[in-house]
Coordinates of C-alpha atoms and ligand atoms in Angstrom, one line a residue:
X205 CA 46.5 -58.6 19.8
X206 CA 47.1 -59.6 16.0
X207 CA 44.6 -62.0 16.1
X208 CA 41.7 -59.6 17.9
X209 CA 42.5 -57.1 15.5
X210 CA 42.2 -59.4 12.6
X211 CA 39.3 -60.8 14.1
X212 CA 37.7 -57.6 14.3
X213 CA 38.7 -56.0 10.9
X214 CA 36.5 -59.5 9.3
X215 CA 33.9 -58.7 11.7
X216 CA 33.8 -55.5 10.1
X217 CA 34.1 -56.2 6.6
X218 CA 31.2 -58.6 7.1
X219 CA 28.5 -56.1 8.9
X220 CA 29.8 -53.8 5.8
X221 CA 29.1 -56.8 2.9
X222 CA 25.8 -57.4 4.9
X223 CA 24.5 -53.9 4.6
X224 CA 25.6 -53.2 1.3
X225 CA 23.6 -56.8 0.8
X226 CA 20.5 -55.1 2.1
X227 CA 20.9 -51.6 0.1
X228 CA 21.2 -53.7 -3.1
X229 CA 18.4 -56.0 -2.6
X230 CA 15.0 -53.8 -2.9
X231 CA 12.5 -56.3 -3.0
X232 CA 10.5 -56.2 -6.1
X233 CA 6.8 -55.4 -6.8
X234 CA 4.6 -58.5 -6.4
X235 CA 2.8 -59.6 -9.1
X236 CA -0.7 -58.4 -8.3
X237 CA 0.3 -54.9 -7.9
X238 CA 2.3 -55.6 -11.4
X239 CA -0.8 -56.7 -13.0
X240 CA -2.9 -54.2 -11.8
X241 CA -0.6 -51.5 -13.2
X242 CA -0.6 -53.6 -16.6
X243 CA -4.1 -53.6 -16.4
X244 CA -4.3 -50.0 -16.3
X245 CA -1.8 -49.5 -18.6
X246 CA -4.6 -51.2 -20.9
X247 CA -6.8 -48.7 -20.9
X248 CA -4.9 -46.1 -22.6
X249 CA -3.3 -45.0 -25.5
X250 CA -1.4 -41.8 -26.3
X251 CA -3.0 -38.3 -27.8
X252 CA -0.2 -35.9 -29.2
X253 CA -3.6 -33.1 -29.4
X254 CA -2.3 -30.0 -28.3
X255 CA -5.2 -29.0 -25.4
X256 CA -2.4 -29.0 -22.4
X257 CA 0.5 -27.2 -24.3
X258 CA 1.6 -25.6 -20.7
X259 CA 1.4 -28.6 -19.3
X260 CA 4.2 -30.5 -22.0
X261 CA 6.3 -27.1 -21.7
X262 CA 6.4 -28.3 -18.0
X263 CA 6.8 -31.5 -18.2
X264 CA 7.1 -33.0 -21.9
X265 CA 5.9 -36.1 -21.9
X266 CA 8.4 -39.0 -22.0
X267 CA 5.2 -41.3 -22.7
X268 CA 6.7 -43.6 -19.5
X269 CA 3.9 -46.2 -19.8
X270 CA 5.6 -47.7 -23.2
X271 CA 8.3 -49.3 -20.8
X272 CA 5.8 -50.9 -18.3
X273 CA 6.5 -54.1 -19.3
X274 CA 5.1 -57.8 -17.8
X275 CA 8.0 -59.7 -16.2
X276 CA 10.0 -56.7 -15.2
X277 CA 10.1 -55.5 -11.9
X278 CA 7.3 -52.9 -11.6
X279 CA 9.0 -50.7 -9.1
X280 CA 11.7 -49.7 -11.9
X281 CA 8.4 -48.3 -14.1
X282 CA 8.5 -44.7 -15.0
X283 CA 6.3 -42.8 -12.5
X284 CA 6.1 -46.0 -10.1
X285 CA 7.4 -45.7 -7.0
X286 CA 7.6 -48.4 -4.5
X287 CA 8.5 -48.9 -0.9
X288 CA 12.2 -50.3 -1.0
X289 CA 12.0 -52.6 1.9
X290 CA 8.3 -53.9 1.0
X291 CA 8.4 -53.9 -2.9
X292 CA 4.7 -52.2 -2.7
X293 CA 4.1 -50.1 -5.0
X294 CA 3.5 -46.0 -3.0
X295 CA 3.4 -43.7 -5.7
X296 CA 2.2 -43.0 -9.0
X297 CA 2.3 -39.9 -11.0
X298 CA 1.4 -39.6 -14.4
X299 CA 1.0 -35.9 -14.5
X300 CA 0.8 -34.4 -18.5
X301 CA 1.2 -37.4 -19.8
X302 CA -0.9 -36.8 -22.6
X303 CA -2.8 -40.4 -22.0
X304 CA -6.0 -41.2 -23.4
X305 CA -8.7 -43.4 -22.1
X306 CA -11.8 -44.0 -19.8
X307 CA -11.0 -45.2 -16.3
X308 CA -13.9 -47.4 -14.9
X309 CA -15.6 -47.2 -11.6
X310 CA -14.7 -50.3 -10.9
X311 CA -10.8 -50.2 -11.5
X312 CA -8.4 -51.2 -9.2
X313 CA -6.4 -48.2 -9.4
X314 CA -7.1 -45.9 -6.7
X315 CA -7.3 -49.7 -4.7
X316 CA -3.7 -51.0 -4.8
X317 CA -3.8 -51.9 -1.3
X318 CA -0.3 -49.3 -0.9
X319 CA -1.0 -46.8 -3.0
X320 CA -0.3 -43.2 -1.3
X321 CA 0.5 -41.0 -3.5
X322 CA -1.8 -40.5 -7.3
X323 CA -1.2 -38.2 -9.6
X324 CA -3.2 -37.9 -12.6
X325 CA -2.9 -34.2 -13.4
X326 CA -2.7 -32.5 -16.8
X327 CA -4.5 -35.9 -18.9
X328 CA -7.2 -33.6 -20.1
X329 CA -8.5 -37.0 -22.4
X330 CA -8.3 -39.3 -19.0
X331 CA -12.1 -39.5 -18.3
X332 CA -13.8 -41.7 -15.0
X333 CA -15.6 -41.5 -11.9
X334 CA -14.6 -42.2 -8.5
X335 CA -14.9 -45.8 -7.3
X336 CA -16.1 -46.4 -3.5
X337 CA -13.8 -45.9 -1.4
X338 CA -13.2 -48.1 1.7
X339 CA -11.1 -47.5 5.2
X340 CA -8.5 -49.3 4.8
X341 CA -7.4 -47.1 1.7
X342 CA -4.0 -45.4 2.6
X343 CA -4.1 -42.5 -0.1
X344 CA -2.3 -39.4 1.2
X345 CA -2.0 -37.2 -2.3
X346 CA -4.7 -37.4 -4.7
X347 CA -4.4 -35.5 -7.6
X348 CA -6.8 -35.9 -10.8
X349 CA -6.8 -31.7 -11.7
X350 CA -6.8 -30.6 -15.6
X351 CA -8.3 -34.3 -16.3
X352 CA -11.8 -35.4 -17.5
X353 CA -12.9 -36.9 -14.1
X354 CA -16.9 -36.1 -13.6
X355 CA -19.5 -36.9 -11.8
X356 CA -20.8 -36.9 -7.9
X357 CA -18.1 -37.1 -5.2
X358 CA -19.4 -40.2 -3.2
X359 CA -20.6 -40.3 0.2
X360 CA -17.2 -43.0 0.7
X361 CA -14.6 -40.4 -0.1
X362 CA -14.5 -39.6 3.7
X363 CA -12.9 -43.0 4.6
X364 CA -10.2 -41.3 3.0
X365 CA -9.0 -40.7 6.7
X366 CA -5.0 -40.3 5.5
X367 CA -5.7 -37.7 3.1
X368 CA -3.6 -34.6 3.1
X369 CA -3.8 -33.4 -0.4
X370 CA -7.1 -33.1 -2.6
X371 CA -6.6 -31.5 -6.1
X372 CA -9.9 -32.1 -8.3
X373 CA -9.2 -28.6 -10.3
X374 CA -10.6 -27.9 -13.1
X375 CA -12.5 -31.5 -13.7
X376 CA -16.5 -31.6 -14.4
X377 CA -17.6 -33.4 -11.0
X378 CA -21.0 -32.2 -10.0
X379 CA -23.4 -32.2 -7.6
X380 CA -22.9 -31.4 -3.7
X381 CA -19.8 -31.9 -1.2
X382 CA -21.2 -34.9 0.7
X383 CA -20.5 -33.3 4.5
X384 CA -18.4 -36.9 5.1
X385 CA -15.7 -34.6 3.4
X386 CA -15.4 -33.3 7.1
X387 CA -13.9 -36.2 8.3
X388 CA -10.5 -35.9 6.2
X389 CA -8.9 -33.9 9.2
X390 CA -5.3 -34.2 7.5
X391 CA -5.8 -32.3 4.8
X392 CA -3.7 -29.6 4.4
X393 CA -5.1 -28.8 0.8
X394 CA -8.4 -29.0 -0.8
X395 CA -8.7 -27.4 -4.2
X396 CA -12.1 -28.0 -5.9
X397 CA -12.0 -25.0 -8.2
X398 CA -13.9 -24.8 -11.4
X399 CA -16.3 -28.1 -11.4
X400 CA -19.8 -27.7 -11.1
X401 CA -20.4 -28.4 -7.8
X402 CA -23.8 -26.6 -6.7
X403 CA -24.3 -27.4 -3.3
X404 CA -24.5 -25.5 0.1
X405 CA -20.7 -25.1 1.6
X406 CA -21.1 -28.0 4.3
X407 CA -20.6 -26.8 7.7
X408 CA -18.6 -30.3 8.4
X409 CA -15.7 -28.4 6.6
X410 CA -15.4 -27.1 10.2
X411 CA -13.3 -30.1 10.7
X412 CA -10.8 -29.6 8.6
X413 CA -8.5 -28.1 11.2
X414 CA -4.9 -28.9 9.7
X415 CA -6.3 -27.4 6.2
X416 CA -4.3 -24.4 4.6
X417 CA -5.5 -24.0 1.7
X418 CA -8.9 -23.7 0.4
X419 CA -9.9 -23.3 -2.8
X420 CA -14.2 -23.4 -3.6
X421 CA -13.6 -20.7 -6.8
X422 CA -15.5 -20.9 -9.8
X423 CA -18.2 -23.4 -9.2
X424 CA -21.9 -22.4 -8.4
X425 CA -22.0 -22.9 -4.6
X426 CA -25.2 -21.0 -2.9
X427 CA -26.1 -19.9 0.3
X428 CA -24.6 -18.3 3.0
X429 CA -20.7 -18.9 4.2
X430 CA -21.2 -21.2 7.1
X431 CA -19.1 -20.1 10.6
X432 CA -16.6 -23.1 9.9
X433 CA -13.7 -20.6 10.5
X434 CA -13.0 -21.0 14.3
X435 CA -11.0 -23.9 14.2
X436 CA -9.2 -23.6 11.1
X437 CA -5.9 -21.9 12.8
X438 CA -3.7 -23.1 10.3
X439 CA -5.6 -21.8 6.6
X440 CA -3.4 -18.9 4.7
X441 CA -5.2 -18.9 1.2
X442 CA -9.2 -18.6 1.1
X443 CA -10.4 -18.7 -2.5
X444 CA -14.4 -18.8 -2.7
X445 CA -14.6 -16.1 -5.6
X446 CA -16.9 -16.8 -8.6
X447 CA -19.7 -18.7 -7.0
X448 CA -23.1 -17.7 -5.9
X449 CA -23.0 -16.9 -2.1
X450 CA -24.8 -14.4 -0.6
X451 CA -25.1 -13.3 2.8
X452 CA -22.6 -11.5 5.4
X453 CA -18.7 -12.5 5.8
X454 CA -19.2 -14.8 8.8
X455 CA -17.7 -13.4 11.9
X456 CA -15.3 -16.6 12.5
X457 CA -12.9 -15.2 9.5
X458 CA -11.8 -12.6 11.8
X459 CA -9.7 -15.1 14.5
X460 CA -7.6 -16.6 10.7
X461 CA -4.3 -14.8 11.8
X462 CA -2.5 -16.2 8.9
X463 CA -4.1 -15.9 6.0
X464 CA -2.4 -14.1 3.2
X465 CA -4.9 -14.2 0.6
X466 CA -8.8 -13.8 0.5
X467 CA -10.7 -13.9 -2.5
X468 CA -14.5 -13.3 -2.1
X469 CA -15.1 -11.7 -5.4
X470 CA -17.7 -12.1 -7.7
X471 CA -20.7 -13.8 -5.5
X472 CA -23.6 -12.0 -3.7
X473 CA -22.4 -10.9 -0.3
X474 CA -23.4 -8.4 1.5
X475 CA -23.2 -6.5 4.7
X476 CA -21.8 -3.3 6.1
X477 CA -17.5 -3.3 6.3
X478 CA -17.1 -0.6 8.5
X479 CA -17.2 -3.4 11.2
X480 CA -13.0 -4.0 12.2
X481 CA -13.5 -7.9 10.7
X482 CA -10.3 -7.4 8.9
X483 CA -8.0 -5.8 12.0
X484 CA -7.2 -9.3 13.1
X485 CA -5.7 -10.2 9.6
X486 CA -2.2 -9.3 10.0
X487 CA -0.9 -10.9 7.2
X488 CA -3.0 -10.0 4.3
X489 CA -1.6 -9.5 1.5
X490 CA -4.3 -9.7 -1.1
X491 CA -7.9 -9.1 -0.7
X492 CA -10.3 -9.4 -3.4
X493 CA -14.2 -8.3 -2.2
X494 CA -14.8 -7.0 -5.7
X495 CA -17.9 -7.6 -7.4
X496 CA -20.7 -8.3 -4.1
X497 CA -23.4 -5.8 -2.5
X498 CA -20.9 -4.7 0.4
X499 CA -21.9 -1.2 1.9
X500 CA -20.6 1.0 4.1
X501 CA -18.6 4.7 4.6
X502 CA -15.5 3.5 5.2
X503 CA -13.9 5.0 7.9
X504 CA -10.3 5.5 8.0
X505 CA -9.3 2.7 10.0
X506 CA -11.5 0.2 8.2
X507 CA -7.8 -1.7 7.5
X508 CA -6.0 -1.0 10.9
X509 CA -2.7 -3.1 10.9
X510 CA -2.7 -4.5 7.6
X511 CA 0.6 -3.6 7.0
X512 CA 1.3 -6.5 4.5
X513 CA -1.6 -5.4 2.4
X514 CA -0.4 -4.8 -1.1
X515 CA -3.1 -5.6 -3.2
X516 CA -7.2 -4.5 -2.1
X517 CA -9.8 -4.8 -4.7
X518 CA -13.4 -3.6 -3.5
X519 CA -14.8 -2.4 -6.8
X520 CA -18.3 -3.0 -8.2
X521 CA -20.1 -3.2 -4.5
X522 CA -21.9 -0.1 -2.4
X523 CA -19.1 1.2 -0.5
X524 CA -18.5 5.0 0.0
X525 CA -15.8 7.2 1.9
X526 CA -16.2 8.4 5.0
X527 CA -15.3 12.5 4.7
X528 CA -14.3 12.4 8.6
X529 CA -10.7 14.2 9.2
X530 CA -10.7 13.0 13.1
X531 CA -7.7 10.6 12.4
X532 CA -5.5 9.1 15.2
X533 CA -2.9 7.2 15.0
X534 CA -3.2 4.4 17.4
X535 CA -3.9 2.8 14.2
X536 CA -0.9 1.4 11.7
X537 CA -2.7 1.6 8.1
X538 CA -1.8 -0.6 5.0
X539 CA 1.5 1.4 3.9
X540 CA 2.4 -1.4 1.7
X541 CA -0.3 -1.1 -0.4
X542 CA 0.7 -1.1 -4.5
X543 CA -3.1 -1.6 -5.9
X544 CA -6.2 0.2 -5.0
X545 CA -9.3 -1.1 -6.9
X546 CA -12.2 1.1 -6.1
X547 CA -14.2 1.4 -9.2
X548 CA -18.0 1.0 -9.5
X549 CA -19.0 2.3 -6.1
X550 CA -20.6 5.2 -4.7
X551 CA -17.8 7.5 -3.5
X552 CA -18.9 11.3 -3.5
X553 CA -17.5 14.2 -3.4
X554 CA -13.8 14.9 -3.0
X555 CA -11.0 12.1 -1.9
X556 CA -10.6 12.5 1.7
X557 CA -7.0 13.2 3.1
X558 CA -7.1 10.1 4.9
X559 CA -7.0 7.7 2.1
X560 CA -3.2 9.0 1.8
X561 CA -2.4 6.9 4.5
X562 CA -3.1 3.6 2.7
X563 CA 0.3 2.8 0.8
X564 CA 1.6 6.0 1.8
X565 CA 5.1 4.6 1.1
X566 CA 4.7 3.7 -2.0
X567 CA 4.3 4.4 -5.7
X568 CA 0.1 3.3 -5.8
X569 CA -2.1 2.2 -8.5
X570 CA -5.4 3.8 -8.3
X571 CA -8.8 2.9 -9.8
X572 CA -11.8 4.9 -8.9
X573 CA -13.6 5.5 -12.3
X574 CA -17.2 5.0 -12.7
X575 CA -17.5 7.1 -9.1
X576 CA -19.3 10.3 -8.3
X577 CA -16.4 12.3 -7.6
X578 CA -16.0 16.5 -7.2
X579 CA -12.5 18.1 -7.4
X580 CA -9.3 18.3 -9.3
X581 CA -6.4 15.7 -9.3
X582 CA -4.7 18.0 -7.1
X583 CA -7.4 16.9 -4.6
X584 CA -5.6 13.3 -4.4
X585 CA -3.6 12.8 -1.3
X586 CA -1.0 10.2 -2.7
X587 CA 2.4 11.4 -3.3
X588 CA 3.2 9.0 -6.0
X589 CA 0.3 7.5 -8.9
X590 CA 1.6 5.3 -11.1
X591 CA -1.6 4.6 -12.8
X592 CA -4.7 6.6 -12.2
X593 CA -7.6 5.7 -13.6
X594 CA -10.9 8.6 -12.9
X595 CA -12.4 7.7 -15.9
X596 CA -15.9 7.9 -16.2
X597 CA -16.6 9.8 -13.0
X598 CA -19.3 12.0 -12.7
X599 CA -17.0 15.5 -12.0
X600 CA -18.2 18.9 -11.8
X601 CA -15.0 19.7 -12.5
X602 CA -13.4 19.4 -15.9
X603 CA -10.2 19.4 -13.7
X604 CA -11.1 15.5 -13.1
X605 CA -12.8 14.8 -16.4
X606 CA -9.7 15.6 -18.1
X607 CA -7.2 13.9 -16.2
X608 CA -8.9 9.8 -17.3
X609 CA -6.1 7.4 -17.1
X610 CA -3.0 9.2 -16.6
X611 CA 0.3 7.9 -15.7
X612 CA 3.5 8.9 -13.8
X613 CA 3.6 11.0 -10.8
X614 CA 1.5 12.9 -10.0
X615 CA 2.6 15.3 -7.5
X616 CA 0.0 16.0 -5.1
X617 CA -0.3 18.2 -2.0
Ligands
NAG89 C1 -9.0 -40.8 -27.4 O1 -8.6 -42.1 -28.2 C2 -10.3 -41.9 -29.1 C3 -10.2 -43.6 -29.6 O2 -10.0 -44.6 -28.3 C4 -10.0 -41.4 -30.4 O3 -11.1 -41.4 -31.2 C5 -10.0 -40.5 -30.2 O4 -9.9 -39.0 -31.1 C6 -8.3 -40.0 -28.9 N1 -8.5 -38.6 -28.7 C7 -7.7 -37.7 -28.8 C8 -7.6 -35.9 -28.2 O5 -6.3 -38.0 -29.4
NAG90 C1 -1.4 -36.4 -34.3 O1 -0.6 -37.2 -34.7 C2 -1.2 -37.7 -36.3 C3 -1.2 -38.9 -36.4 O2 -0.3 -39.3 -36.1 C4 -0.8 -36.6 -36.9 O3 -1.6 -36.3 -38.7 C5 -1.4 -34.8 -36.1 O4 -1.2 -33.7 -37.4 C6 -0.9 -34.7 -34.9 N1 -1.2 -33.8 -34.0 C7 -0.2 -33.4 -34.2 C8 -0.9 -31.8 -33.2 O5 0.9 -33.5 -33.4
NAG91 C1 5.7 -35.5 -11.7 O1 6.0 -36.1 -12.3 C2 6.2 -35.0 -13.3 C3 6.6 -35.0 -14.4 O2 7.5 -36.4 -14.8 C4 7.6 -33.9 -12.8 O3 7.8 -33.1 -13.2 C5 7.3 -33.9 -11.0 O4 8.1 -33.3 -10.1 C6 6.6 -35.2 -10.6 N1 5.7 -34.7 -9.2 C7 6.3 -34.9 -8.3 C8 5.5 -34.5 -6.6 O5 6.9 -35.7 -8.2
NAG92 C1 -14.7 -53.9 -14.8 O1 -16.4 -54.1 -15.0 C2 -16.2 -54.9 -16.1 C3 -17.5 -54.9 -17.0 O2 -18.3 -53.7 -16.5 C4 -15.6 -55.8 -16.5 O3 -14.9 -56.4 -18.0 C5 -14.1 -56.0 -15.8 O4 -13.7 -57.2 -15.8 C6 -14.0 -55.2 -14.9 N1 -13.1 -55.1 -14.2 C7 -12.5 -55.2 -12.7 C8 -11.2 -54.8 -12.7 O5 -13.3 -55.4 -11.9
NAG93 C1 -10.3 -51.2 1.0 O1 -9.8 -50.9 0.1 C2 -8.5 -51.5 -0.5 C3 -7.8 -50.8 -1.3 O2 -6.9 -49.5 -0.9 C4 -8.3 -53.4 -0.8 O3 -6.8 -53.6 -1.1 C5 -8.9 -54.0 0.5 O4 -9.2 -55.5 0.0 C6 -10.3 -53.6 0.9 N1 -10.9 -53.9 1.9 C7 -12.2 -54.2 2.2 C8 -13.0 -54.8 3.4 O5 -13.0 -54.0 1.1
NAG94 C1 -18.0 -38.7 8.7 O1 -19.1 -37.7 8.6 C2 -20.0 -38.0 8.5 C3 -21.1 -36.7 8.3 O2 -19.9 -35.6 8.9 C4 -20.5 -38.1 9.9 O3 -21.9 -38.4 10.3 C5 -19.6 -39.8 10.1 O4 -20.0 -40.1 11.8 C6 -18.1 -39.5 10.2 N1 -17.7 -40.9 10.2 C7 -16.6 -40.7 10.8 C8 -15.8 -42.7 10.9 O5 -15.7 -39.8 11.1
NAG95 C1 -13.7 -26.0 17.4 O1 -12.8 -27.3 18.4 C2 -12.8 -26.8 19.4 C3 -12.2 -28.2 20.3 O2 -11.8 -29.1 19.7 C4 -14.5 -27.8 19.6 O3 -14.9 -28.4 21.1 C5 -15.2 -26.6 19.1 O4 -16.8 -27.5 18.8 C6 -14.7 -26.3 17.9 N1 -16.1 -25.4 17.1 C7 -16.2 -25.8 15.6 C8 -17.1 -25.0 15.3 O5 -16.5 -26.8 15.2
NAG96 C1 -28.5 -11.5 -4.1 O1 -28.9 -11.5 -2.4 C2 -30.2 -10.7 -2.2 C3 -30.3 -11.1 -0.4 O2 -29.1 -10.4 0.0 C4 -30.8 -11.4 -3.2 O3 -32.4 -10.7 -2.2 C5 -30.9 -11.8 -4.0 O4 -31.9 -12.4 -4.8 C6 -29.7 -11.9 -4.6 N1 -29.2 -11.7 -6.3 C7 -28.8 -13.2 -6.6 C8 -28.3 -12.6 -8.0 O5 -28.8 -14.3 -6.2
NAG97 C1 -3.5 -2.5 16.0 O1 -1.5 -2.6 16.0 C2 -1.1 -2.4 18.0 C3 0.3 -2.0 18.0 O2 0.4 -3.8 18.1 C4 -2.3 -2.4 18.8 O3 -2.2 -1.7 19.5 C5 -3.8 -2.3 18.7 O4 -4.6 -3.1 19.0 C6 -4.1 -2.7 17.4 N1 -5.5 -2.5 16.6 C7 -6.1 -3.4 16.3 C8 -7.3 -3.4 15.9 O5 -6.1 -4.6 16.1
NAG98 C1 -20.8 -6.4 -10.9 O1 -21.0 -7.3 -10.2 C2 -22.3 -8.1 -10.7 C3 -22.6 -9.0 -9.8 O2 -22.1 -8.7 -8.9 C4 -21.4 -8.2 -12.3 O3 -23.4 -8.8 -12.9 C5 -21.6 -7.1 -13.1 O4 -21.1 -7.2 -14.4 C6 -19.8 -6.5 -12.1 N1 -19.6 -5.0 -13.3 C7 -18.8 -5.2 -13.5 C8 -18.5 -3.4 -14.0 O5 -17.9 -5.5 -13.3
NAG99 C1 -28.0 -5.8 -2.9 O1 -28.0 -6.0 -1.3 C2 -29.8 -4.6 -1.0 C3 -30.1 -4.9 0.0 O2 -28.7 -4.5 1.2 C4 -30.8 -5.8 -1.6 O3 -31.7 -5.0 -1.7 C5 -30.5 -5.3 -3.6 O4 -31.4 -6.5 -4.1 C6 -29.5 -6.4 -3.4 N1 -28.4 -6.0 -5.1 C7 -28.1 -7.2 -5.5 C8 -27.7 -7.2 -7.2 O5 -28.3 -8.2 -5.5
NAG100 C1 -8.3 6.5 17.4 O1 -9.3 6.1 17.0 C2 -10.4 5.0 17.1 C3 -11.3 4.5 15.9 O2 -12.2 5.7 15.9 C4 -11.0 5.0 18.8 O3 -11.8 4.0 19.0 C5 -9.8 5.3 19.6 O4 -10.4 5.3 20.9 C6 -8.6 6.4 19.4 N1 -7.6 6.3 20.0 C7 -7.4 8.0 20.2 C8 -5.9 7.6 21.1 O5 -7.8 8.6 20.3

């Protein structure tokens, strides 16, 4: 017995030692990968200008590249992540580093054979263009937002089949969105806002069935919004604002039951909003249709069942409000509304009583300026008005005309 327990004790000790050894002896990075990183380092100097002070406030630059030295293990370098088992470089995070330099299009950087995550965000003096990508490229995250990257997107971007997050916000990209982008079916986050893309929105985006954030704002996209939403069931945030899109809101958008943020403002969209397009978007919290060409005589339950809606902006369209008194209780009106923008529309006469059901449980901030209202402030069907702007209404009644930008409780009804 004694012998056996000594023996098993030694066996356990031996296993523990083996285990510890495997923990501490992780592989070092290969010479090829280290020299690709050194080559990359040599492209840059550090700039100390203050363009991205906000970025530095979040991530003070610690000049990571200064400690990238040949003949040391690159897996220990700042900003570099390796696979512990293989020693392959799998991630590079140089966010907000204050780098200044040009990345040539034949760079080996994007082409490190095992690189899955590349973050260069917040380096406005890093300039460059995308290289061609082949189909063995394992990139999953590519974030070059707030950099000086420019030029068109190569068609070969569609080869990055493992990509889950692509962020090109506020760079200088131009041209069209290649249809091949629709091949990136694992994408969950596609952010290409604030560039100079000027094509149509490619219908192939309908294949991005995993996408939850789609941000195309502030470009020059033209044409209609294609019917791409049928299979985008994961979409929770959609921003197409500040483009030149025209035509109606596609009906497939009405099936997006996970959507909480929808911004189509500042386009040239048109069509009648009387339909129940928004009825099933029951998770919607913010809806912005400002500065388009929507028309319609809004009925009481145009936004039925949107109980989470807190922010509704319909300003600068051609909308009017139905004066119907036929209101039934089969729908739940947006009861949590806090801000309602209806200025610069074609609202005439009195504010209909049913409007009071929008935001009935809250104090509400309301802008009805630049319309054609008549009737006094006592006509307003809300209990608690926080911020009220009735300026520049075309008033027949002195009471409204003199109540411009009144604050506090209006004490209506
Ligand atoms: C970036 O580096 C170049 C020289 O390589 C220099 O002329 C330029 O002023 C630098 N820019 C900034 C913002 O530091
Ligand atoms: C940047 O560095 C230069 C030289 O080191 C210095 O003269 C300049 O004041 C610095 N600028 C800022 C914004 O820190
Ligand atoms: C990238 O690096 C920055 C600065 O060191 C850090 O704040 C940020 O959390 C990192 N991002 C990720 C996803 O690791
Ligand atoms: C990239 O091209 C330049 C000249 O165009 C050349 O000097 C450099 O060696 C090339 N780099 C790589 C990594 O191929
Ligand atoms: C494809 O790109 C990877 C880098 O992502 C590179 O290692 C590989 O050699 C390339 N394959 C071909 C066939 O060009
Ligand atoms: C990638 O997308 C293009 C354009 O949508 C398509 O023609 C091509 O067949 C796709 N390639 C693959 C490998 O899926
Ligand atoms: C949606 O997905 C289904 C099943 O994958 C497919 O048959 C259909 O063509 C897709 N619809 C669109 C508009 O992409
Ligand atoms: C807006 O769209 C209408 C068609 O719906 C078109 O006639 C008009 O030219 C467009 N305006 C702008 C500024 O693009
Ligand atoms: C609103 O919700 C009620 C109860 O959940 C449901 O019966 C009704 O069909 C919904 N209305 C619309 C227009 O979806
Ligand atoms: C209304 O929208 C048009 C474009 O649709 C824009 O040019 C105009 O400046 C907007 N007016 C206001 C007051 O926002
Ligand atoms: C708004 O749409 C109408 C047609 O419904 C069109 O006649 C008008 O030109 C459009 N306005 C703008 C500013 O595009
Ligand atoms: C309630 O109003 C809606 C829309 O006007 C109508 O479709 C529905 O039949 C009405 N329900 C009842 C019970 O009156």
